[in-house]
């Protein structure tokens, strides 16, 4: 089994040391580099070729949000999971729209941080229930009608099956869960997700989820008792 290549980015050396000790102890994770600021990330990514970057949001020079935007604009960019001390705010939405695969709170139990890295490496987003609720509140907030109209226009490019998969992704389901719920193979789910990303010009599952929220599809499911 190929180890997940992980880059750690945090301005606090004690936090980095703790994360390195915690994650380096997993048989399937290899720490390939560490950085103390977002300004160092692109060069380190070029040198170490990580699969996942675990990065602090708040850093003194270049913060994690800016570094995420720069990284995700590159070809073959690694997945990014942001470390934060807050649950959700406008910065969360900015980071998700930039392509971050999710968030991990700094007080998250070690086993859950390890699981989050594994999930993101496997292509599944990591969103806490609090962040999910923030997205739903965002979808219902100011300018919601405009966002909904635009999101639904974009989603019209999908066929019915792709739309079902997009909604399931928006609910935070893994490929295996989507396969079970929609009665298809995991390989077929992956194919549909790839097609959705290509048709909509998105770069990860979290952005599919955001579009589903903006379109109001998740609210409709809640209203229908799902």
Coordinates of C-alpha atoms in Angstrom, one line a residue:
X1 CA 0.0 0.0 0.0
X2 CA 1.3 3.4 -1.0
X3 CA 1.6 5.8 1.9
X4 CA -0.3 9.1 1.9
X5 CA 2.3 11.9 1.4
X6 CA 1.5 14.7 3.9
X7 CA 2.8 18.2 4.2
X8 CA 2.3 20.0 7.6
X9 CA 2.0 23.8 7.7
X10 CA 1.7 25.7 11.0
X11 CA 3.5 28.7 12.5
X12 CA 3.6 27.1 16.0
X13 CA 6.5 24.6 16.2
X14 CA 4.9 22.8 19.1
X15 CA 1.7 22.3 17.1
X16 CA 3.8 21.0 14.2
X17 CA 5.7 18.7 16.5
X18 CA 2.5 17.3 17.9
X19 CA 0.9 16.7 14.5
X20 CA 4.1 15.1 13.2
X21 CA 4.2 12.7 16.2
X22 CA 0.5 11.9 15.9
X23 CA 0.3 11.5 12.1
X24 CA 3.8 10.0 11.6
X25 CA 2.8 7.1 13.8
X26 CA 0.2 6.0 11.2
X27 CA 1.5 3.2 9.0
X28 CA -0.1 4.6 5.9
X29 CA 0.9 8.3 6.3
X30 CA 4.4 9.7 5.5
X31 CA 5.3 13.3 6.6
X32 CA 7.2 14.6 3.6
X33 CA 7.8 18.2 4.8
X34 CA 6.9 21.0 7.3
X35 CA 6.5 24.7 6.8
X36 CA 5.9 27.6 9.2
X37 CA 4.1 29.9 6.9
X38 CA 1.9 29.9 3.8
X39 CA 4.6 31.7 1.8
X40 CA 6.7 28.5 1.9
X41 CA 4.0 26.1 0.7
X42 CA 4.3 26.3 -3.1
X43 CA 8.0 25.7 -3.1
X44 CA 7.6 22.8 -0.7
X45 CA 4.8 21.2 -2.7
X46 CA 7.1 21.4 -5.8
X47 CA 9.9 19.7 -3.9
X48 CA 7.9 17.0 -1.9
X49 CA 4.9 16.3 -4.0
X50 CA 2.4 15.7 -1.2
X51 CA -1.0 14.1 -1.6
X52 CA -2.5 16.2 1.2
X53 CA -1.5 19.5 2.9
X54 CA -2.7 20.0 6.5
X55 CA -2.4 23.7 7.0
X56 CA -3.2 26.3 9.7
X57 CA -5.7 29.0 8.7
X58 CA -4.0 31.9 10.7
X59 CA -0.3 32.5 10.0
X60 CA 1.6 35.8 10.2
X61 CA 2.8 36.3 6.6
X62 CA 0.7 34.3 4.1
X63 CA -2.4 32.8 5.8
X64 CA -3.8 29.4 5.0
X65 CA -6.7 30.8 3.0
X66 CA -4.4 32.6 0.6
X67 CA -2.0 29.7 0.3
X68 CA -5.0 27.4 -0.5
X69 CA -6.2 29.7 -3.2
X70 CA -2.7 29.7 -4.7
X71 CA -2.3 25.9 -4.5
X72 CA -5.7 25.0 -5.9
X73 CA -5.1 27.2 -8.9
X74 CA -2.2 24.9 -9.9
X75 CA -2.4 21.9 -12.1
X76 CA -2.3 18.6 -10.1
X77 CA -2.7 20.4 -6.8
X78 CA -2.7 18.4 -3.6
X79 CA -5.8 18.3 -1.4
X80 CA -5.9 20.8 1.4
X81 CA -7.3 20.4 4.9
X82 CA -7.3 23.5 7.0
X83 CA -6.6 23.6 10.8
X84 CA -8.7 26.1 12.7
X85 CA -9.7 27.1 16.2
X86 CA -13.2 28.3 15.0
X87 CA -16.1 26.3 13.6
X88 CA -17.3 28.4 10.7
X89 CA -17.4 31.9 9.4
X90 CA -17.0 33.7 6.1
X91 CA -13.4 32.6 5.9
X92 CA -14.6 29.0 5.8
X93 CA -16.8 29.7 2.8
X94 CA -13.9 31.5 1.1
X95 CA -11.6 28.5 1.6
X96 CA -14.1 26.0 0.5
X97 CA -14.8 28.0 -2.7
X98 CA -11.1 28.1 -3.3
X99 CA -11.0 24.4 -3.2
X100 CA -10.1 23.3 0.3
X101 CA -11.3 19.7 1.0
X102 CA -12.4 20.5 4.5
X103 CA -11.6 21.7 8.0
X104 CA -10.2 20.1 11.2
X105 CA -10.6 21.8 14.5
X106 CA -7.3 22.0 16.5
X107 CA -9.0 20.3 19.5
X108 CA -10.1 17.3 17.4
X109 CA -9.1 14.0 18.9
X110 CA -5.9 12.6 17.2
X111 CA -7.7 9.5 15.7
X112 CA -10.2 11.8 14.0
X113 CA -7.4 13.9 12.5
X114 CA -5.7 10.8 11.1
X115 CA -9.1 9.7 9.7
X116 CA -9.6 13.1 8.1
X117 CA -6.3 12.9 6.3
X118 CA -7.2 9.4 5.0
X119 CA -10.7 10.5 3.9
X120 CA -9.3 13.5 2.0
X121 CA -6.6 11.4 0.3
X122 CA -9.4 9.0 -0.8
X123 CA -11.3 11.9 -2.4
X124 CA -13.9 12.5 0.3
X125 CA -14.5 15.9 1.9
X126 CA -14.2 16.6 5.7
X127 CA -16.9 18.9 6.9
X128 CA -18.1 19.0 10.5
X129 CA -21.9 19.3 11.2
X130 CA -21.3 22.9 12.3
X131 CA -19.7 23.8 8.9
X132 CA -22.5 22.0 7.1
X133 CA -25.1 24.1 9.0
X134 CA -23.1 27.2 8.2
X135 CA -23.4 26.3 4.5
X136 CA -27.1 25.9 4.8
X137 CA -27.5 29.2 6.6
X138 CA -25.3 30.8 3.9
X139 CA -27.6 29.4 1.2
X140 CA -30.6 30.9 2.9
X141 CA -28.9 34.3 3.6
X142 CA -28.7 37.5 1.7
X143 CA -28.6 37.3 -2.1
X144 CA -29.8 33.7 -1.8
X145 CA -32.2 34.0 -4.7
X146 CA -29.5 35.2 -7.0
X147 CA -27.2 32.5 -6.0
X148 CA -29.9 29.9 -6.3
X149 CA -30.8 31.0 -9.8
X150 CA -27.2 30.9 -10.9
X151 CA -26.5 27.6 -9.2
X152 CA -29.5 25.9 -10.8
X153 CA -28.6 27.2 -14.2
X154 CA -25.1 25.6 -13.8
X155 CA -26.6 22.3 -12.5
X156 CA -28.9 22.1 -15.6
X157 CA -25.8 20.8 -17.5
X158 CA -26.1 17.6 -15.5
X159 CA -28.3 14.6 -16.4
X160 CA -30.6 13.2 -13.8
X161 CA -28.2 10.6 -12.5
X162 CA -25.4 13.1 -12.2
X163 CA -27.7 15.4 -10.4
X164 CA -28.6 12.7 -7.9
X165 CA -24.9 12.0 -7.3
X166 CA -24.2 15.8 -6.8
X167 CA -26.9 16.0 -4.2
X168 CA -25.5 12.9 -2.4
X169 CA -22.1 14.5 -2.4
X170 CA -23.6 17.7 -1.0
X171 CA -25.0 15.6 1.9
X172 CA -21.4 14.6 2.7
X173 CA -21.8 10.9 1.7
X174 CA -18.7 8.9 0.8
X175 CA -18.4 7.1 -2.5
X176 CA -19.4 3.8 -0.8
X177 CA -22.5 5.4 0.8
X178 CA -23.5 7.0 -2.5
X179 CA -23.1 3.6 -4.2
X180 CA -25.3 1.9 -1.6
X181 CA -28.0 4.6 -1.7
X182 CA -28.2 4.9 -5.4
X183 CA -27.7 1.2 -6.2
X184 CA -24.6 1.5 -8.3
X185 CA -20.9 0.4 -8.0
X186 CA -18.3 2.6 -6.3
X187 CA -16.5 2.7 -9.7
X188 CA -19.6 4.1 -11.3
X189 CA -20.0 6.7 -8.6
X190 CA -16.4 7.8 -9.1
X191 CA -17.1 8.1 -12.9
X192 CA -20.2 10.2 -12.2
X193 CA -18.3 12.5 -9.8
X194 CA -15.6 13.0 -12.3
X195 CA -18.1 13.9 -15.0
X196 CA -19.9 16.4 -12.6
X197 CA -16.6 18.1 -11.8
X198 CA -15.7 18.3 -15.5
X199 CA -19.1 19.6 -16.6
X200 CA -19.3 22.2 -13.9
X201 CA -15.7 23.3 -14.0
X202 CA -15.1 22.4 -10.4
X203 CA -12.0 20.8 -8.8
X204 CA -13.3 18.8 -5.8
X205 CA -16.3 17.4 -4.1
X206 CA -16.6 20.2 -1.6
X207 CA -17.3 22.6 -4.4
X208 CA -20.0 20.3 -5.7
X209 CA -21.5 20.4 -2.2
X210 CA -21.4 24.2 -2.2
X211 CA -23.2 24.4 -5.5
X212 CA -25.9 22.0 -4.3
X213 CA -26.4 24.2 -1.2
X214 CA -26.6 27.3 -3.3
X215 CA -29.2 25.7 -5.6
X216 CA -31.3 24.8 -2.5
X217 CA -31.2 21.1 -3.3
X218 CA -30.3 20.1 0.3
X219 CA -33.1 22.2 1.8
X220 CA -35.5 20.5 -0.6
X221 CA -34.4 17.1 0.7
X222 CA -34.9 18.2 4.3
X223 CA -38.3 19.6 3.5
X224 CA -39.2 16.3 1.9
X225 CA -38.1 14.4 5.1
X226 CA -34.8 13.0 3.7

